[in-house]
Amino acid sequence: MTHHPANPWVRRPRPLPRPAMRLLCLPHAGGSTSLYRLWKDLLPPEVEPVLVCPPGREDRLDDPLPVGIPELVADLGRAVVPLLDRPWAVFGHSMGATVAHELVLWLFEQGHPAPEHLFVSAREAPQHHHGGSVHLLDDDALAAELIRLGGTAPELLAMPEVRQLVLPAVRGDYRLIETYAAAPAGPVPCPLTALVGAADTELTAEEAAGWETWTTGPFQLLTFPGGHFYLSESPYALVDVVCRRLLTPA
């Protein structure tokens, strides 16, 4: 696909006119909608997956990368407003969890309805924000970091043409999240579930549990087998848990 869809920010693999729920899915740093490619078949028919595609990947390679998380959140927020005519929820993985939290706050501040649920995956709470300097590494070291985390096939990163396509967005995203101020406007007015892989070396259970202070609603911390990309290792179990929280009356 060489041209943008009407809304370049979102992909709707299974669009529904009146779903019971729309679930926005946000990828990790440098990640794309492929992280959630199985979800359209795993989610029940009444839940519509809405996959977020930030600039710098897929058919948005030439779109300018945002200068900061606030700009990214505002641009994404404006793009998803038309989809908020139905109950909605948001799931963000790693950097996507930070963006998801800020997105919920931005939309609420603009007068839009709060989501039914916020899921933050594989991400420390803002008060435990790590920062970092991965975005300053050269291409070889940046590629090695991606392989270490396990989200990208090493054989792909061995190909210069793939690196040329992938690494600019990865570096841009790492710069965004590593220089992030980590001072959100406050807690979200909806239930919040934090999810973490038991063997994830990027954060501790305590750092994930810190999300409890960022909601005025119920909070739960759930642990799954696997590392930082546990969601690719056990998508069925994860989607099952997400759906139970979305579709079971409080």
PDB file of C-alpha atoms in Angstrom:
ATOM      1  CA  MET A   1       0.000   0.000   0.000  1.00  0.00           C
ATOM      2  CA  THR A   2       1.642   3.225  -1.139  1.00  0.00           C
ATOM      3  CA  HIS A   3      -1.080   5.738  -0.305  1.00  0.00           C
ATOM      4  CA  HIS A   4      -2.483   6.665   3.078  1.00  0.00           C
ATOM      5  CA  PRO A   5      -5.886   5.494   4.159  1.00  0.00           C
ATOM      6  CA  ALA A   6      -8.313   8.302   5.018  1.00  0.00           C
ATOM      7  CA  ASN A   7      -6.893   8.281   8.549  1.00  0.00           C
ATOM      8  CA  PRO A   8      -3.175   7.385   8.448  1.00  0.00           C
ATOM      9  CA  TRP A   9      -3.006   6.900  12.228  1.00  0.00           C
ATOM     10  CA  VAL A  10      -5.313   3.902  12.472  1.00  0.00           C
ATOM     11  CA  ARG A  11      -5.845   0.554  10.755  1.00  0.00           C
ATOM     12  CA  ARG A  12      -9.229  -1.114  11.104  1.00  0.00           C
ATOM     13  CA  PRO A  13      -8.778  -4.738   9.987  1.00  0.00           C
ATOM     14  CA  ARG A  14     -12.366  -5.591  10.905  1.00  0.00           C
ATOM     15  CA  PRO A  15     -14.423  -2.377  10.863  1.00  0.00           C
ATOM     16  CA  LEU A  16     -17.805  -2.500  12.589  1.00  0.00           C
ATOM     17  CA  PRO A  17     -20.459   0.236  12.341  1.00  0.00           C
ATOM     18  CA  ARG A  18     -21.738  -0.216  15.905  1.00  0.00           C
ATOM     19  CA  PRO A  19     -19.369  -2.389  17.935  1.00  0.00           C
ATOM     20  CA  ALA A  20     -20.023  -2.991  21.628  1.00  0.00           C
ATOM     21  CA  MET A  21     -16.456  -1.779  22.148  1.00  0.00           C
ATOM     22  CA  ARG A  22     -13.541  -0.385  20.164  1.00  0.00           C
ATOM     23  CA  LEU A  23     -10.094  -1.382  21.428  1.00  0.00           C
ATOM     24  CA  LEU A  24      -7.224   0.941  20.451  1.00  0.00           C
ATOM     25  CA  CYS A  25      -3.928  -1.001  20.322  1.00  0.00           C
ATOM     26  CA  LEU A  26      -0.648   0.940  20.556  1.00  0.00           C
ATOM     27  CA  PRO A  27       2.736  -0.593  19.678  1.00  0.00           C
ATOM     28  CA  HIS A  28       6.140  -0.462  21.408  1.00  0.00           C
ATOM     29  CA  ALA A  29       9.037   1.818  20.387  1.00  0.00           C
ATOM     30  CA  GLY A  30       9.664   1.287  16.690  1.00  0.00           C
ATOM     31  CA  GLY A  31       6.830  -1.236  16.592  1.00  0.00           C
ATOM     32  CA  SER A  32       4.046  -1.474  14.070  1.00  0.00           C
ATOM     33  CA  THR A  33       0.502  -2.799  13.851  1.00  0.00           C
ATOM     34  CA  SER A  34       1.948  -6.288  13.188  1.00  0.00           C
ATOM     35  CA  LEU A  35       2.314  -6.673  16.977  1.00  0.00           C
ATOM     36  CA  TYR A  36      -1.465  -7.101  17.095  1.00  0.00           C
ATOM     37  CA  ARG A  37      -2.021  -8.890  13.780  1.00  0.00           C
ATOM     38  CA  LEU A  38      -3.568 -11.959  15.464  1.00  0.00           C
ATOM     39  CA  TRP A  39      -6.008  -9.978  17.565  1.00  0.00           C
ATOM     40  CA  LYS A  40      -8.615  -9.477  14.857  1.00  0.00           C
ATOM     41  CA  ASP A  41      -9.169 -13.244  14.884  1.00  0.00           C
ATOM     42  CA  LEU A  42      -8.953 -13.607  18.669  1.00  0.00           C
ATOM     43  CA  LEU A  43     -11.245 -10.783  19.766  1.00  0.00           C
ATOM     44  CA  PRO A  44     -14.974 -11.569  19.911  1.00  0.00           C
ATOM     45  CA  PRO A  45     -17.067 -10.210  17.031  1.00  0.00           C
ATOM     46  CA  GLU A  46     -18.536  -7.364  19.099  1.00  0.00           C
ATOM     47  CA  VAL A  47     -15.079  -5.879  19.893  1.00  0.00           C
ATOM     48  CA  GLU A  48     -13.454  -3.965  17.033  1.00  0.00           C
ATOM     49  CA  PRO A  49      -9.639  -3.782  17.044  1.00  0.00           C
ATOM     50  CA  VAL A  50      -8.260  -0.363  16.055  1.00  0.00           C
ATOM     51  CA  LEU A  51      -4.509  -0.655  15.420  1.00  0.00           C
ATOM     52  CA  VAL A  52      -2.474   2.528  15.840  1.00  0.00           C
ATOM     53  CA  CYS A  53       0.244   3.179  13.250  1.00  0.00           C
ATOM     54  CA  PRO A  54       2.562   6.026  14.322  1.00  0.00           C
ATOM     55  CA  PRO A  55       4.641   7.956  11.745  1.00  0.00           C
ATOM     56  CA  GLY A  56       7.838   6.420  10.370  1.00  0.00           C
ATOM     57  CA  ARG A  57       6.634   2.871   9.677  1.00  0.00           C
ATOM     58  CA  GLU A  58       4.532   0.807   7.265  1.00  0.00           C
ATOM     59  CA  ASP A  59       3.104   3.225   4.675  1.00  0.00           C
ATOM     60  CA  ARG A  60       4.061   6.232   6.847  1.00  0.00           C
ATOM     61  CA  LEU A  61       7.837   6.005   6.301  1.00  0.00           C
ATOM     62  CA  ASP A  62       7.970   9.533   4.908  1.00  0.00           C
ATOM     63  CA  ASP A  63       5.755  11.128   7.560  1.00  0.00           C
ATOM     64  CA  PRO A  64       7.727  13.370   9.952  1.00  0.00           C
ATOM     65  CA  LEU A  65       8.485  11.875  13.351  1.00  0.00           C
ATOM     66  CA  PRO A  66       6.989  13.778  16.304  1.00  0.00           C
ATOM     67  CA  VAL A  67       9.307  15.981  18.368  1.00  0.00           C
ATOM     68  CA  GLY A  68       7.918  14.857  21.732  1.00  0.00           C
ATOM     69  CA  ILE A  69       5.348  12.633  23.435  1.00  0.00           C
ATOM     70  CA  PRO A  70       2.880  15.548  23.914  1.00  0.00           C
ATOM     71  CA  GLU A  71       2.865  16.252  20.151  1.00  0.00           C
ATOM     72  CA  LEU A  72       2.479  12.537  19.370  1.00  0.00           C
ATOM     73  CA  VAL A  73      -0.425  12.243  21.823  1.00  0.00           C
ATOM     74  CA  ALA A  74      -2.229  15.338  20.490  1.00  0.00           C
ATOM     75  CA  ASP A  75      -1.895  14.197  16.854  1.00  0.00           C
ATOM     76  CA  LEU A  76      -3.081  10.695  17.720  1.00  0.00           C
ATOM     77  CA  GLY A  77      -5.871  12.082  19.895  1.00  0.00           C
ATOM     78  CA  ARG A  78      -7.268  14.197  17.071  1.00  0.00           C
ATOM     79  CA  ALA A  79      -7.107  11.164  14.768  1.00  0.00           C
ATOM     80  CA  VAL A  80      -9.112   8.856  17.066  1.00  0.00           C
ATOM     81  CA  VAL A  81     -11.845  11.311  18.121  1.00  0.00           C
ATOM     82  CA  PRO A  82     -14.200  10.134  15.316  1.00  0.00           C
ATOM     83  CA  LEU A  83     -14.004   6.586  16.717  1.00  0.00           C
ATOM     84  CA  LEU A  84     -15.122   7.566  20.222  1.00  0.00           C
ATOM     85  CA  ASP A  85     -18.817   7.441  19.311  1.00  0.00           C
ATOM     86  CA  ARG A  86     -18.834   3.908  20.782  1.00  0.00           C
ATOM     87  CA  PRO A  87     -17.552   2.627  24.134  1.00  0.00           C
ATOM     88  CA  TRP A  88     -13.774   2.305  23.844  1.00  0.00           C
ATOM     89  CA  ALA A  89     -10.732   0.987  25.628  1.00  0.00           C
ATOM     90  CA  VAL A  90      -6.994   1.198  25.003  1.00  0.00           C
ATOM     91  CA  PHE A  91      -4.119  -1.295  25.221  1.00  0.00           C
ATOM     92  CA  GLY A  92      -0.536  -0.050  25.002  1.00  0.00           C
ATOM     93  CA  HIS A  93       2.626  -2.144  25.030  1.00  0.00           C
ATOM     94  CA  SER A  94       5.918  -0.809  26.440  1.00  0.00           C
ATOM     95  CA  MET A  95       6.299   2.770  25.110  1.00  0.00           C
ATOM     96  CA  GLY A  96       2.731   2.373  23.827  1.00  0.00           C
ATOM     97  CA  ALA A  97       1.536   2.084  27.436  1.00  0.00           C
ATOM     98  CA  THR A  98       2.966   5.512  28.260  1.00  0.00           C
ATOM     99  CA  VAL A  99       1.379   6.987  25.125  1.00  0.00           C
ATOM    100  CA  ALA A 100      -1.937   5.274  25.974  1.00  0.00           C
ATOM    101  CA  HIS A 101      -1.984   6.801  29.489  1.00  0.00           C
ATOM    102  CA  GLU A 102      -1.233  10.288  28.153  1.00  0.00           C
ATOM    103  CA  LEU A 103      -3.800   9.810  25.357  1.00  0.00           C
ATOM    104  CA  VAL A 104      -6.593   8.978  27.830  1.00  0.00           C
ATOM    105  CA  LEU A 105      -5.743  12.094  29.868  1.00  0.00           C
ATOM    106  CA  TRP A 106      -5.568  14.312  26.737  1.00  0.00           C
ATOM    107  CA  LEU A 107      -8.913  13.090  25.376  1.00  0.00           C
ATOM    108  CA  PHE A 108     -10.630  13.435  28.758  1.00  0.00           C
ATOM    109  CA  GLU A 109      -9.271  16.970  29.131  1.00  0.00           C
ATOM    110  CA  GLN A 110     -10.709  17.784  25.693  1.00  0.00           C
ATOM    111  CA  GLY A 111     -14.159  16.732  26.896  1.00  0.00           C
ATOM    112  CA  HIS A 112     -14.336  13.298  25.282  1.00  0.00           C
ATOM    113  CA  PRO A 113     -15.709  10.249  27.104  1.00  0.00           C
ATOM    114  CA  ALA A 114     -13.333   8.270  29.308  1.00  0.00           C
ATOM    115  CA  PRO A 115     -12.459   4.768  28.117  1.00  0.00           C
ATOM    116  CA  GLU A 116     -13.984   1.681  29.689  1.00  0.00           C
ATOM    117  CA  HIS A 117     -10.478   0.426  30.521  1.00  0.00           C
ATOM    118  CA  LEU A 118      -6.774   1.248  30.170  1.00  0.00           C
ATOM    119  CA  PHE A 119      -4.327  -1.652  29.775  1.00  0.00           C
ATOM    120  CA  VAL A 120      -0.635  -0.838  30.284  1.00  0.00           C
ATOM    121  CA  SER A 121       1.686  -3.648  29.209  1.00  0.00           C
ATOM    122  CA  ALA A 122       5.392  -4.169  29.950  1.00  0.00           C
ATOM    123  CA  ARG A 123       5.917  -0.605  31.166  1.00  0.00           C
ATOM    124  CA  GLU A 124       6.999   0.870  34.479  1.00  0.00           C
ATOM    125  CA  ALA A 125       4.702   3.443  36.092  1.00  0.00           C
ATOM    126  CA  PRO A 126       5.632   7.120  35.480  1.00  0.00           C
ATOM    127  CA  GLN A 127       7.165   7.567  38.943  1.00  0.00           C
ATOM    128  CA  HIS A 128       9.645   4.776  38.080  1.00  0.00           C
ATOM    129  CA  HIS A 129      10.475   6.089  34.588  1.00  0.00           C
ATOM    130  CA  HIS A 130      13.973   4.967  33.586  1.00  0.00           C
ATOM    131  CA  GLY A 131      14.966   7.356  30.816  1.00  0.00           C
ATOM    132  CA  GLY A 132      18.033   6.167  28.910  1.00  0.00           C
ATOM    133  CA  SER A 133      20.408   6.754  26.022  1.00  0.00           C
ATOM    134  CA  VAL A 134      19.621   3.934  23.576  1.00  0.00           C
ATOM    135  CA  HIS A 135      18.587   6.561  20.999  1.00  0.00           C
ATOM    136  CA  LEU A 136      22.209   7.797  20.949  1.00  0.00           C
ATOM    137  CA  LEU A 137      23.659   4.379  20.000  1.00  0.00           C
ATOM    138  CA  ASP A 138      24.999   3.690  16.510  1.00  0.00           C
ATOM    139  CA  ASP A 139      22.992   1.453  14.181  1.00  0.00           C
ATOM    140  CA  ASP A 140      24.833  -1.761  15.124  1.00  0.00           C
ATOM    141  CA  ALA A 141      24.305  -1.205  18.844  1.00  0.00           C
ATOM    142  CA  LEU A 142      20.681  -0.171  18.308  1.00  0.00           C
ATOM    143  CA  ALA A 143      20.035  -3.336  16.275  1.00  0.00           C
ATOM    144  CA  ALA A 144      21.710  -5.415  19.007  1.00  0.00           C
ATOM    145  CA  GLU A 145      19.387  -3.855  21.612  1.00  0.00           C
ATOM    146  CA  LEU A 146      16.310  -4.789  19.558  1.00  0.00           C
ATOM    147  CA  ILE A 147      17.550  -8.375  19.260  1.00  0.00           C
ATOM    148  CA  ARG A 148      18.205  -8.508  23.020  1.00  0.00           C
ATOM    149  CA  LEU A 149      14.619  -7.434  23.768  1.00  0.00           C
ATOM    150  CA  GLY A 150      13.329 -10.151  21.457  1.00  0.00           C
ATOM    151  CA  GLY A 151      10.804  -8.156  19.459  1.00  0.00           C
ATOM    152  CA  THR A 152      12.589  -8.235  16.106  1.00  0.00           C
ATOM    153  CA  ALA A 153      13.944 -11.170  14.097  1.00  0.00           C
ATOM    154  CA  PRO A 154      17.788 -11.025  14.067  1.00  0.00           C
ATOM    155  CA  GLU A 155      17.879 -12.176  10.426  1.00  0.00           C
ATOM    156  CA  LEU A 156      15.805  -9.136   9.419  1.00  0.00           C
ATOM    157  CA  LEU A 157      18.161  -6.721  11.165  1.00  0.00           C
ATOM    158  CA  ALA A 158      21.099  -8.360   9.389  1.00  0.00           C
ATOM    159  CA  MET A 159      19.728  -6.997   6.082  1.00  0.00           C
ATOM    160  CA  PRO A 160      20.952  -3.435   5.366  1.00  0.00           C
ATOM    161  CA  GLU A 161      17.800  -2.538   3.421  1.00  0.00           C
ATOM    162  CA  VAL A 162      15.593  -3.567   6.357  1.00  0.00           C
ATOM    163  CA  ARG A 163      17.726  -1.625   8.835  1.00  0.00           C
ATOM    164  CA  GLN A 164      17.459   1.444   6.636  1.00  0.00           C
ATOM    165  CA  LEU A 165      13.651   1.226   6.796  1.00  0.00           C
ATOM    166  CA  VAL A 166      13.262   0.219  10.436  1.00  0.00           C
ATOM    167  CA  LEU A 167      15.930   1.962  12.486  1.00  0.00           C
ATOM    168  CA  PRO A 168      14.954   5.633  11.957  1.00  0.00           C
ATOM    169  CA  ALA A 169      11.523   5.090  13.575  1.00  0.00           C
ATOM    170  CA  VAL A 170      13.072   2.948  16.320  1.00  0.00           C
ATOM    171  CA  ARG A 171      15.635   5.634  17.116  1.00  0.00           C
ATOM    172  CA  GLY A 172      12.978   8.347  16.976  1.00  0.00           C
ATOM    173  CA  ASP A 173      10.712   6.458  19.357  1.00  0.00           C
ATOM    174  CA  TYR A 174      13.532   5.701  21.790  1.00  0.00           C
ATOM    175  CA  ARG A 175      14.389   9.401  21.798  1.00  0.00           C
ATOM    176  CA  LEU A 176      10.742  10.238  22.608  1.00  0.00           C
ATOM    177  CA  ILE A 177      10.413   7.788  25.474  1.00  0.00           C
ATOM    178  CA  GLU A 178      13.920   8.278  26.895  1.00  0.00           C
ATOM    179  CA  THR A 179      13.531  12.056  27.034  1.00  0.00           C
ATOM    180  CA  TYR A 180       9.896  11.843  28.246  1.00  0.00           C
ATOM    181  CA  ALA A 181       9.221  14.123  31.233  1.00  0.00           C
ATOM    182  CA  ALA A 182       7.121  11.428  32.984  1.00  0.00           C
ATOM    183  CA  ALA A 183       4.830  14.005  34.601  1.00  0.00           C
ATOM    184  CA  PRO A 184       1.306  12.994  33.512  1.00  0.00           C
ATOM    185  CA  ALA A 185      -1.558  15.342  34.407  1.00  0.00           C
ATOM    186  CA  GLY A 186      -2.961  12.772  36.818  1.00  0.00           C
ATOM    187  CA  PRO A 187      -4.793   9.492  37.202  1.00  0.00           C
ATOM    188  CA  VAL A 188      -7.214   8.162  34.602  1.00  0.00           C
ATOM    189  CA  PRO A 189     -10.956   8.063  35.407  1.00  0.00           C
ATOM    190  CA  CYS A 190     -11.336   4.393  34.444  1.00  0.00           C
ATOM    191  CA  PRO A 191     -10.208   0.928  35.555  1.00  0.00           C
ATOM    192  CA  LEU A 192      -6.519   0.265  34.894  1.00  0.00           C
ATOM    193  CA  THR A 193      -4.854  -3.123  34.433  1.00  0.00           C
ATOM    194  CA  ALA A 194      -1.062  -3.457  34.317  1.00  0.00           C
ATOM    195  CA  LEU A 195       0.346  -6.541  32.601  1.00  0.00           C
ATOM    196  CA  VAL A 196       3.897  -7.843  32.727  1.00  0.00           C
ATOM    197  CA  GLY A 197       5.948 -10.828  31.590  1.00  0.00           C
ATOM    198  CA  ALA A 198       7.385 -12.776  34.515  1.00  0.00           C
ATOM    199  CA  ALA A 199      10.840 -12.856  32.890  1.00  0.00           C
ATOM    200  CA  ASP A 200      10.842  -9.252  31.594  1.00  0.00           C
ATOM    201  CA  THR A 201      14.243  -7.735  32.414  1.00  0.00           C
ATOM    202  CA  GLU A 202      13.079  -4.206  31.534  1.00  0.00           C
ATOM    203  CA  LEU A 203      10.969  -3.619  34.646  1.00  0.00           C
ATOM    204  CA  THR A 204      10.188  -5.118  38.044  1.00  0.00           C
ATOM    205  CA  ALA A 205       6.806  -6.187  39.377  1.00  0.00           C
ATOM    206  CA  GLU A 206       7.046  -3.264  41.832  1.00  0.00           C
ATOM    207  CA  GLU A 207       7.544  -0.777  38.997  1.00  0.00           C
ATOM    208  CA  ALA A 208       4.488  -2.193  37.218  1.00  0.00           C
ATOM    209  CA  ALA A 209       2.454  -2.205  40.445  1.00  0.00           C
ATOM    210  CA  GLY A 210       3.141   1.542  40.731  1.00  0.00           C
ATOM    211  CA  TRP A 211       0.446   2.116  38.093  1.00  0.00           C
ATOM    212  CA  GLU A 212      -2.106   1.721  40.898  1.00  0.00           C
ATOM    213  CA  THR A 213      -1.594   5.385  41.817  1.00  0.00           C
ATOM    214  CA  TRP A 214      -2.577   6.453  38.263  1.00  0.00           C
ATOM    215  CA  THR A 215      -6.236   5.468  38.345  1.00  0.00           C
ATOM    216  CA  THR A 216      -9.255   6.564  40.365  1.00  0.00           C
ATOM    217  CA  GLY A 217     -10.875   3.221  39.503  1.00  0.00           C
ATOM    218  CA  PRO A 218     -10.064  -0.437  40.174  1.00  0.00           C
ATOM    219  CA  PHE A 219      -6.499  -1.602  39.574  1.00  0.00           C
ATOM    220  CA  GLN A 220      -5.060  -5.020  38.895  1.00  0.00           C
ATOM    221  CA  LEU A 221      -1.548  -6.274  38.120  1.00  0.00           C
ATOM    222  CA  LEU A 222      -1.387  -9.456  36.030  1.00  0.00           C
ATOM    223  CA  THR A 223       1.723 -11.514  35.282  1.00  0.00           C
ATOM    224  CA  PHE A 224       2.149 -13.765  32.253  1.00  0.00           C
ATOM    225  CA  PRO A 225       4.868 -16.260  31.389  1.00  0.00           C
ATOM    226  CA  GLY A 226       7.530 -14.820  29.101  1.00  0.00           C
ATOM    227  CA  GLY A 227       9.761 -11.783  28.676  1.00  0.00           C
ATOM    228  CA  HIS A 228       9.274  -8.252  27.381  1.00  0.00           C
ATOM    229  CA  PHE A 229       7.277  -9.566  24.414  1.00  0.00           C
ATOM    230  CA  TYR A 230       5.203 -12.020  26.466  1.00  0.00           C
ATOM    231  CA  LEU A 231       2.142 -10.930  24.430  1.00  0.00           C
ATOM    232  CA  SER A 232       3.587 -12.563  21.307  1.00  0.00           C
ATOM    233  CA  GLU A 233       4.292 -15.748  23.271  1.00  0.00           C
ATOM    234  CA  SER A 234       0.807 -16.195  24.718  1.00  0.00           C
ATOM    235  CA  PRO A 235      -1.627 -14.047  22.696  1.00  0.00           C
ATOM    236  CA  TYR A 236      -4.613 -16.322  23.360  1.00  0.00           C
ATOM    237  CA  ALA A 237      -4.337 -16.107  27.144  1.00  0.00           C
ATOM    238  CA  LEU A 238      -3.749 -12.359  27.022  1.00  0.00           C
ATOM    239  CA  VAL A 239      -6.661 -11.540  24.702  1.00  0.00           C
ATOM    240  CA  ASP A 240      -8.898 -13.769  26.815  1.00  0.00           C
ATOM    241  CA  VAL A 241      -8.030 -11.749  29.929  1.00  0.00           C
ATOM    242  CA  VAL A 242      -8.493  -8.431  28.096  1.00  0.00           C
ATOM    243  CA  CYS A 243     -11.924  -9.488  26.813  1.00  0.00           C
ATOM    244  CA  ARG A 244     -13.097 -10.670  30.216  1.00  0.00           C
ATOM    245  CA  ARG A 245     -12.281  -7.261  31.657  1.00  0.00           C
ATOM    246  CA  LEU A 246     -13.959  -5.426  28.789  1.00  0.00           C
ATOM    247  CA  LEU A 247     -17.154  -7.434  28.503  1.00  0.00           C
ATOM    248  CA  THR A 248     -17.904  -8.468  32.078  1.00  0.00           C
ATOM    249  CA  PRO A 249     -20.244  -5.969  33.768  1.00  0.00           C
ATOM    250  CA  ALA A 250     -18.611  -4.307  36.776  1.00  0.00           C
TER     251      ALA A 250
END
